[in-house]
mmCIF file of C-alpha atoms and ligand atoms in Angstrom:
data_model
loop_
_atom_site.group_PDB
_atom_site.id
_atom_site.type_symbol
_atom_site.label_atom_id
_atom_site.label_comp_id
_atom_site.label_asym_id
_atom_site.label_seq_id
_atom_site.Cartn_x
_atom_site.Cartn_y
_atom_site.Cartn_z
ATOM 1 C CA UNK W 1 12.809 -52.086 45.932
ATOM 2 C CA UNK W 2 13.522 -55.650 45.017
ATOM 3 C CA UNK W 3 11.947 -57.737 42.236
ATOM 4 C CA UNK W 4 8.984 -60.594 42.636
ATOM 5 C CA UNK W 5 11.650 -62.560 41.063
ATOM 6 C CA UNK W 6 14.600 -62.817 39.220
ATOM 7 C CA UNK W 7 14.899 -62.582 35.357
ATOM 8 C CA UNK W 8 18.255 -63.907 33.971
ATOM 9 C CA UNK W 9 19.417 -61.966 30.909
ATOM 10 C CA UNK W 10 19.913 -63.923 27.974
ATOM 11 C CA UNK W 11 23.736 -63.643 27.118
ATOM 12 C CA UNK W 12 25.677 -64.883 23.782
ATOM 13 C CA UNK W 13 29.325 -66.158 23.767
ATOM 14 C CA UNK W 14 32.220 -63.371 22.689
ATOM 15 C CA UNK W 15 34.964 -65.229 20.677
ATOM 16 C CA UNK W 16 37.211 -65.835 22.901
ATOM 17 C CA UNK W 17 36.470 -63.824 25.456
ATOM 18 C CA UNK W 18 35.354 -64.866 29.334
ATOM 19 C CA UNK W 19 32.870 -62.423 29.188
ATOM 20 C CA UNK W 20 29.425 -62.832 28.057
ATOM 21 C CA UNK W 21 27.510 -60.459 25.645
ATOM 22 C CA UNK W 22 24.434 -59.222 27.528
ATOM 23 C CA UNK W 23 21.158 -59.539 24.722
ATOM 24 C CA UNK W 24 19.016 -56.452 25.144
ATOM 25 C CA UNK W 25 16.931 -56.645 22.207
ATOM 26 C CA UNK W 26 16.794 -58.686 18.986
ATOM 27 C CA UNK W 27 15.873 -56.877 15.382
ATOM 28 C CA UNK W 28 15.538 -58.573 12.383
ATOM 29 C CA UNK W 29 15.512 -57.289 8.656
ATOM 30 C CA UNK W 30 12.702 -58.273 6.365
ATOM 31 C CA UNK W 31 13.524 -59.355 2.955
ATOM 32 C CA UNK W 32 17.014 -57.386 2.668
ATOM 33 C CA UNK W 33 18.436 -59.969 -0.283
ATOM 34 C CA UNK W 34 16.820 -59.078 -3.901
ATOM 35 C CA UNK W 35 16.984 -63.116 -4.731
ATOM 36 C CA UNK W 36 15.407 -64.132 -1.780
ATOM 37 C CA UNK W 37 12.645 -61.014 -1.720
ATOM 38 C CA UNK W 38 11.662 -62.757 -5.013
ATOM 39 C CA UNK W 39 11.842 -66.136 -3.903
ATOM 40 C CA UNK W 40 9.009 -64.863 -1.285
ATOM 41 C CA UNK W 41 7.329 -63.504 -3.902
ATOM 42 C CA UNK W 42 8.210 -60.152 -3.514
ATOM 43 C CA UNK W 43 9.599 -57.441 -5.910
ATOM 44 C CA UNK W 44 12.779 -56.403 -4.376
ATOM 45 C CA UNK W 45 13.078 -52.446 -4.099
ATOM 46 C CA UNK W 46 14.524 -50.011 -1.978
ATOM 47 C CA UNK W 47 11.549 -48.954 -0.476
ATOM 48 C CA UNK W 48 12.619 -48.301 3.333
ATOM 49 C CA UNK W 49 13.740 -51.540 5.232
ATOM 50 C CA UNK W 50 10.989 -53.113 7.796
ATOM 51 C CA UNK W 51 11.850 -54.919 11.248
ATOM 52 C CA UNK W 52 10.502 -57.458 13.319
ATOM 53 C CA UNK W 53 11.534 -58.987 16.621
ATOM 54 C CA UNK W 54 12.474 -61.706 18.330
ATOM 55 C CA UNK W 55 12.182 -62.252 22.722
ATOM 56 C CA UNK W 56 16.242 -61.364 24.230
ATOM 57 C CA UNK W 57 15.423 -65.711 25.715
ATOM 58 C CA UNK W 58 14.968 -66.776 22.125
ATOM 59 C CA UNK W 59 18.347 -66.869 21.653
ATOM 60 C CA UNK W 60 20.474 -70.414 21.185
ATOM 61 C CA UNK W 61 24.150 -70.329 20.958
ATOM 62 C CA UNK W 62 25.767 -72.125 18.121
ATOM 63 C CA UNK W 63 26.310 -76.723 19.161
ATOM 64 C CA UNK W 64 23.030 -76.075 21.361
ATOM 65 C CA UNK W 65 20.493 -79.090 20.036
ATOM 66 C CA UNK W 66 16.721 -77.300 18.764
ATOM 67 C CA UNK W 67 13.647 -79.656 19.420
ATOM 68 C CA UNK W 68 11.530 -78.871 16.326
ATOM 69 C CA UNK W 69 9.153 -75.982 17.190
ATOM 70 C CA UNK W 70 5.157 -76.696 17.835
ATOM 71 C CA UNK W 71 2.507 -75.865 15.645
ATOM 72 C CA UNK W 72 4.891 -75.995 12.272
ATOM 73 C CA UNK W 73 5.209 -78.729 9.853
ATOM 74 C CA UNK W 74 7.511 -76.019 8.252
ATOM 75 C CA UNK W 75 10.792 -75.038 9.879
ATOM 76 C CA UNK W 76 13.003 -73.199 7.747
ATOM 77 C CA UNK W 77 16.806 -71.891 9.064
ATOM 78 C CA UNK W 78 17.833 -68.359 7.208
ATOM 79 C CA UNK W 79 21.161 -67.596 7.626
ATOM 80 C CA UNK W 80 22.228 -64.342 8.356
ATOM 81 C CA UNK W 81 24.919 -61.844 9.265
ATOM 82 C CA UNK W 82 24.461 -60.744 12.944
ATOM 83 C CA UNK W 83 25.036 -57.081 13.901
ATOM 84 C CA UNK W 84 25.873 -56.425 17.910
ATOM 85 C CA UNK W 85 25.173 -52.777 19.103
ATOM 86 C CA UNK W 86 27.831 -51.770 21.636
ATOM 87 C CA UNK W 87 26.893 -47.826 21.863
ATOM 88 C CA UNK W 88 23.284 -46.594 21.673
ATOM 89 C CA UNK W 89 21.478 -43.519 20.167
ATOM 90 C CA UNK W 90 18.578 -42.337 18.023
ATOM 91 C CA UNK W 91 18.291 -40.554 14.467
ATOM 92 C CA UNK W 92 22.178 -42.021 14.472
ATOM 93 C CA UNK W 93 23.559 -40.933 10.556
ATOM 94 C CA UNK W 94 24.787 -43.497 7.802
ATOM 95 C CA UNK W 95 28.160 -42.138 8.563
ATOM 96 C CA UNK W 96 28.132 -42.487 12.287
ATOM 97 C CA UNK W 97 26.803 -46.249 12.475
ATOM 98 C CA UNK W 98 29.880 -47.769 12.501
ATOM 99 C CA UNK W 99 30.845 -46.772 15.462
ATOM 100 C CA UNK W 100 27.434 -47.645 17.269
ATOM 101 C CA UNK W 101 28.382 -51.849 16.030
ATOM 102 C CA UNK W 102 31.065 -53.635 18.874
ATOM 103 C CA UNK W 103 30.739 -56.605 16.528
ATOM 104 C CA UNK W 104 29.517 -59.332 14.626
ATOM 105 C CA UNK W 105 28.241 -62.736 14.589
ATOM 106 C CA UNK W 106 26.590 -65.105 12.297
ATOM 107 C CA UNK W 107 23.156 -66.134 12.608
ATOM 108 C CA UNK W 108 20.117 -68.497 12.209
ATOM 109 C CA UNK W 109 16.756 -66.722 11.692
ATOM 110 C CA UNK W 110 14.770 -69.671 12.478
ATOM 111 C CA UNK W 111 11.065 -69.776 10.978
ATOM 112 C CA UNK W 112 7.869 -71.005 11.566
ATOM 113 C CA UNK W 113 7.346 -70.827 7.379
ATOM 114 C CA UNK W 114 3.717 -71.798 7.292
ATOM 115 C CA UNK W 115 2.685 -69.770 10.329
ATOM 116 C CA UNK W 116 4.508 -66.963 8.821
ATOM 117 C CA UNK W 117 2.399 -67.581 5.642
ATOM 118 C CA UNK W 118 -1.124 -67.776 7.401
ATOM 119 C CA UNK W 119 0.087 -64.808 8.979
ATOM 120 C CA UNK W 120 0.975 -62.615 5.912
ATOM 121 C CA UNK W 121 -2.564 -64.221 4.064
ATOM 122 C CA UNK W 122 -4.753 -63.204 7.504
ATOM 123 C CA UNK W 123 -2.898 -59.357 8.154
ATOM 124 C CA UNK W 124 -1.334 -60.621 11.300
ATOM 125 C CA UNK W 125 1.614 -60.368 13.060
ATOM 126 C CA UNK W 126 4.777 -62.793 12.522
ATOM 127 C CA UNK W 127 5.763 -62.992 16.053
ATOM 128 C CA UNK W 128 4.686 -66.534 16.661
ATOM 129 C CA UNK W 129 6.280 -67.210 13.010
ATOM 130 C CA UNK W 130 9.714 -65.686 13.938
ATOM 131 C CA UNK W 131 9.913 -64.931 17.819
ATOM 132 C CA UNK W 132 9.351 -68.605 19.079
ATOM 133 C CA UNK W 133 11.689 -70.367 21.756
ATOM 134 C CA UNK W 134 15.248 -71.138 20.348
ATOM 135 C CA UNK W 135 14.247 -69.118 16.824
ATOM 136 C CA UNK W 136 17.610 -67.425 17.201
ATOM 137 C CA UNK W 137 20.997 -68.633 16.473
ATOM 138 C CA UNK W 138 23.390 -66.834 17.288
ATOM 139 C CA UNK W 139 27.276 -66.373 17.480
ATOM 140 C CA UNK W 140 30.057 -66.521 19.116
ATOM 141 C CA UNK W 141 30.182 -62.149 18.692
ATOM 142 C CA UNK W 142 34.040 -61.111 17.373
ATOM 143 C CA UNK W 143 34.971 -57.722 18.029
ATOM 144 C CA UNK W 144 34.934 -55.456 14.979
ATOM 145 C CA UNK W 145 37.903 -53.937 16.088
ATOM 146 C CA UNK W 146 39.438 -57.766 15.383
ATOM 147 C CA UNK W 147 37.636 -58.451 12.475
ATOM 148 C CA UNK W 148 36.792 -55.388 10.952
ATOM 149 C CA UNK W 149 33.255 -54.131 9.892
ATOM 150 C CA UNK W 150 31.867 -56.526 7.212
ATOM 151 C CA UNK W 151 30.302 -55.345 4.179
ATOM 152 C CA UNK W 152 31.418 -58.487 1.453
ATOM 153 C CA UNK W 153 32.466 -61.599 1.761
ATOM 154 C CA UNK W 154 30.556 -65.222 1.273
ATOM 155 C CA UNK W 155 27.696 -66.448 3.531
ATOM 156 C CA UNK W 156 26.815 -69.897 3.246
ATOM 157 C CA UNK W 157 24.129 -72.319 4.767
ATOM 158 C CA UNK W 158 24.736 -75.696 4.622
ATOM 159 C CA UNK W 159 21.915 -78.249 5.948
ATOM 160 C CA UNK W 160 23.717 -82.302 6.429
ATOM 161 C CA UNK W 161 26.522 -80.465 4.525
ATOM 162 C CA UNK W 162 24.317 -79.418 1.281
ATOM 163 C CA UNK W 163 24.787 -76.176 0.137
ATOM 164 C CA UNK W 164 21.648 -74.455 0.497
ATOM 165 C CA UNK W 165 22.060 -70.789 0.541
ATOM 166 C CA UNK W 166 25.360 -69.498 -1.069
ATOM 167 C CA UNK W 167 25.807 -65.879 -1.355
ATOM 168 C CA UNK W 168 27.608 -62.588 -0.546
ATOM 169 C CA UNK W 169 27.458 -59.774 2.233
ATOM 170 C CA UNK W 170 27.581 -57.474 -0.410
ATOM 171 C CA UNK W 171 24.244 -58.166 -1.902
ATOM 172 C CA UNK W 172 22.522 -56.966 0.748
ATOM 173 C CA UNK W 173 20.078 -54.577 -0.205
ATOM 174 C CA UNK W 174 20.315 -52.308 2.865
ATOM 175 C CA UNK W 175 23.743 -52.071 4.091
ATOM 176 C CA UNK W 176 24.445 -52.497 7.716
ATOM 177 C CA UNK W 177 25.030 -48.544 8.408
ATOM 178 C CA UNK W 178 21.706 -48.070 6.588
ATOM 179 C CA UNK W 179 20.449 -50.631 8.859
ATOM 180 C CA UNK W 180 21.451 -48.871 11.804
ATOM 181 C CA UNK W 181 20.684 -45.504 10.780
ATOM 182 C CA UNK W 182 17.290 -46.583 9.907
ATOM 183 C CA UNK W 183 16.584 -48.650 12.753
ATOM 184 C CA UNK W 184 17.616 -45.789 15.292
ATOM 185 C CA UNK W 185 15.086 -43.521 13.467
ATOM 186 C CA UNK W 186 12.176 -45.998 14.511
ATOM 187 C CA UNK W 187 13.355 -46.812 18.449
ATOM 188 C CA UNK W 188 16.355 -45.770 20.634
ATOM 189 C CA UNK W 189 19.248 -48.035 20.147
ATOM 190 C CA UNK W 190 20.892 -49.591 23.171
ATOM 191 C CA UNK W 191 23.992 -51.406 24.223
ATOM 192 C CA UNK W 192 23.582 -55.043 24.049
ATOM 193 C CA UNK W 193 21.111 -54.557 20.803
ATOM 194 C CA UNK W 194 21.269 -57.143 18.328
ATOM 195 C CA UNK W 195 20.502 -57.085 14.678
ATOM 196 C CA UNK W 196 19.862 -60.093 12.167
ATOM 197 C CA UNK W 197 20.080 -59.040 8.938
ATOM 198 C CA UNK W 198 17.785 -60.755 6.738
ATOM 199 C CA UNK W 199 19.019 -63.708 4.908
ATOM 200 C CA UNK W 200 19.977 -64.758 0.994
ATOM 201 C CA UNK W 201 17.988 -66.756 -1.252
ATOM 202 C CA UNK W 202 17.151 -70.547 -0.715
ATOM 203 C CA UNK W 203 15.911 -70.706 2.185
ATOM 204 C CA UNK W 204 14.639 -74.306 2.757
ATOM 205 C CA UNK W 205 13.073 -77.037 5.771
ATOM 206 C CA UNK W 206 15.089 -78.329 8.496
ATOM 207 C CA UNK W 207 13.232 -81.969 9.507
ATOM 208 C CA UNK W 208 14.509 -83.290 13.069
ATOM 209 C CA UNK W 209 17.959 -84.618 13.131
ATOM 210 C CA UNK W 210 18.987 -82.314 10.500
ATOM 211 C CA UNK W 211 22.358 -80.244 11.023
ATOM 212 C CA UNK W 212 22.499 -76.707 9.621
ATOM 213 C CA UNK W 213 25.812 -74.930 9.196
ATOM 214 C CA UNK W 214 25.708 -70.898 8.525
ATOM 215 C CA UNK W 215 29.215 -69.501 7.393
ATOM 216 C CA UNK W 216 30.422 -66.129 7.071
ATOM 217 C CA UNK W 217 34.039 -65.710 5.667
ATOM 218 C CA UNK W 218 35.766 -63.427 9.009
ATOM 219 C CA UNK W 219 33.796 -64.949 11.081
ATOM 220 C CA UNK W 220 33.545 -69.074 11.037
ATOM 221 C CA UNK W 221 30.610 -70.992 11.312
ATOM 222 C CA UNK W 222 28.114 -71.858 13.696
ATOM 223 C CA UNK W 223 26.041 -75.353 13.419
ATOM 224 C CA UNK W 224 22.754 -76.259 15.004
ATOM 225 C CA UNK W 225 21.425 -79.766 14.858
ATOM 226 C CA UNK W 226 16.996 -80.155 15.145
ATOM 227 C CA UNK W 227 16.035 -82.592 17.222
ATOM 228 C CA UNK W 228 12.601 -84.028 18.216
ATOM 229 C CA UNK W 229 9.761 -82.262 20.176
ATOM 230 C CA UNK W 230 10.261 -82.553 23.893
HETATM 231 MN MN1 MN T 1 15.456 -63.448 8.473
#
């Protein structure tokens, strides 16, 4: 049987690699920095991790210009270290996740701040805070088996060069095989999965013609400049 029409699958650039990284699915971590679950007025805990999503075509590779979203006055980038799921499963243990992660990449959790607010005030979802068109910055991917799996080093956002978020992979609150092994308890993993990981403290606006830089030591930078609505 052939399809009404086509769908494209979104794809993300491998460091340097011909080949594309197919995007399945994108997770992302609530509040998984202590600082920055306080900063949203939250008491950080260790009560078990939450997810949301964002749509596979939300992602926007790293140089690609962002018209500033509708219906926000509000934009804020998180930066965040990007997990890439090369080998599925469910109820996967804390000792096995490793080797369920081809990669990494770092990331721009891009957010619809007030929307997200109205949302948490009404009991409503955040999908139109979080899952809107170009909300997700990501890569190039490097293979772990080049880089290594990353579980310290500095991440840093930078907005027009300012540093705005300046912290380390090892303050996260739920490390990434807890991640995994959580978030394979909830749904089945698959290849091509991709998790953001929740971001540090100081999170901040982006206004139109801002640039924001997100750094992870291992794995470079990637820089995404807001431009006006279309
Ligand atoms: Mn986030």
């Amino acid at each position: 049987m052939s399809a009404l029409f086509d769908l494209a699958t979104p794809t993300v650039a491998l460091f340097e690699r011909a080949e594309r990284w197919p995007v399945r699915r994108i997770f992302c971590v609530g509040r998984n920095y202590a600082a920055h679950a306080r900063e949203m007025g939250k008491d950080p805990d260790r009560e078990p991790p939450f997810f949301f999503t964002k749509p596979a075509d939300a992602v926007v590779e790293s140089g690609v210009p962002v018209p500033y979203p509708p219906q926000t006055s509000n934009l804020h980038f998180e930066g965040e270290l990007v997990v890439a799921i090369g080998r599925g499963g469910s109820r996967v243990a804390e000792d096995d996740a490793l080797d369920h992660v081809w990669g990494y990449a770092v990331g721009n959790d891009l957010t619809r701040r007030d929307m997200q607010a109205e949302a948490k005030t009404m009991g409503r979802p955040w999908d139109m805070a979080k899952g809107f068109d170009h909300s997700a910055v990501i890569g190039p991917i490097r293979a772990a088996k080049d880089v290594g799996h990353l579980a310290e080093g500095p991440i840093q956002t930078r907005v027009n060069g300012e540093v705005k978020q300046d912290a380390d992979l090892h303050e996260l609150i739920w490390s990434v095989p807890e991640v995994v092994s959580f978030l394979s308890d909830t749904i089945l993993l698959c290849a091509g999965d991709l998790i953001m990981t929740g971001t540090p403290a100081g999170v901040g606006a982006l206004q139109s013609g801002d640039t924001c830089t997100v750094a992870i030591e291992g794995l470079g930078e990637i820089s995404t400049t807001i431009v006006d609505p279309v």
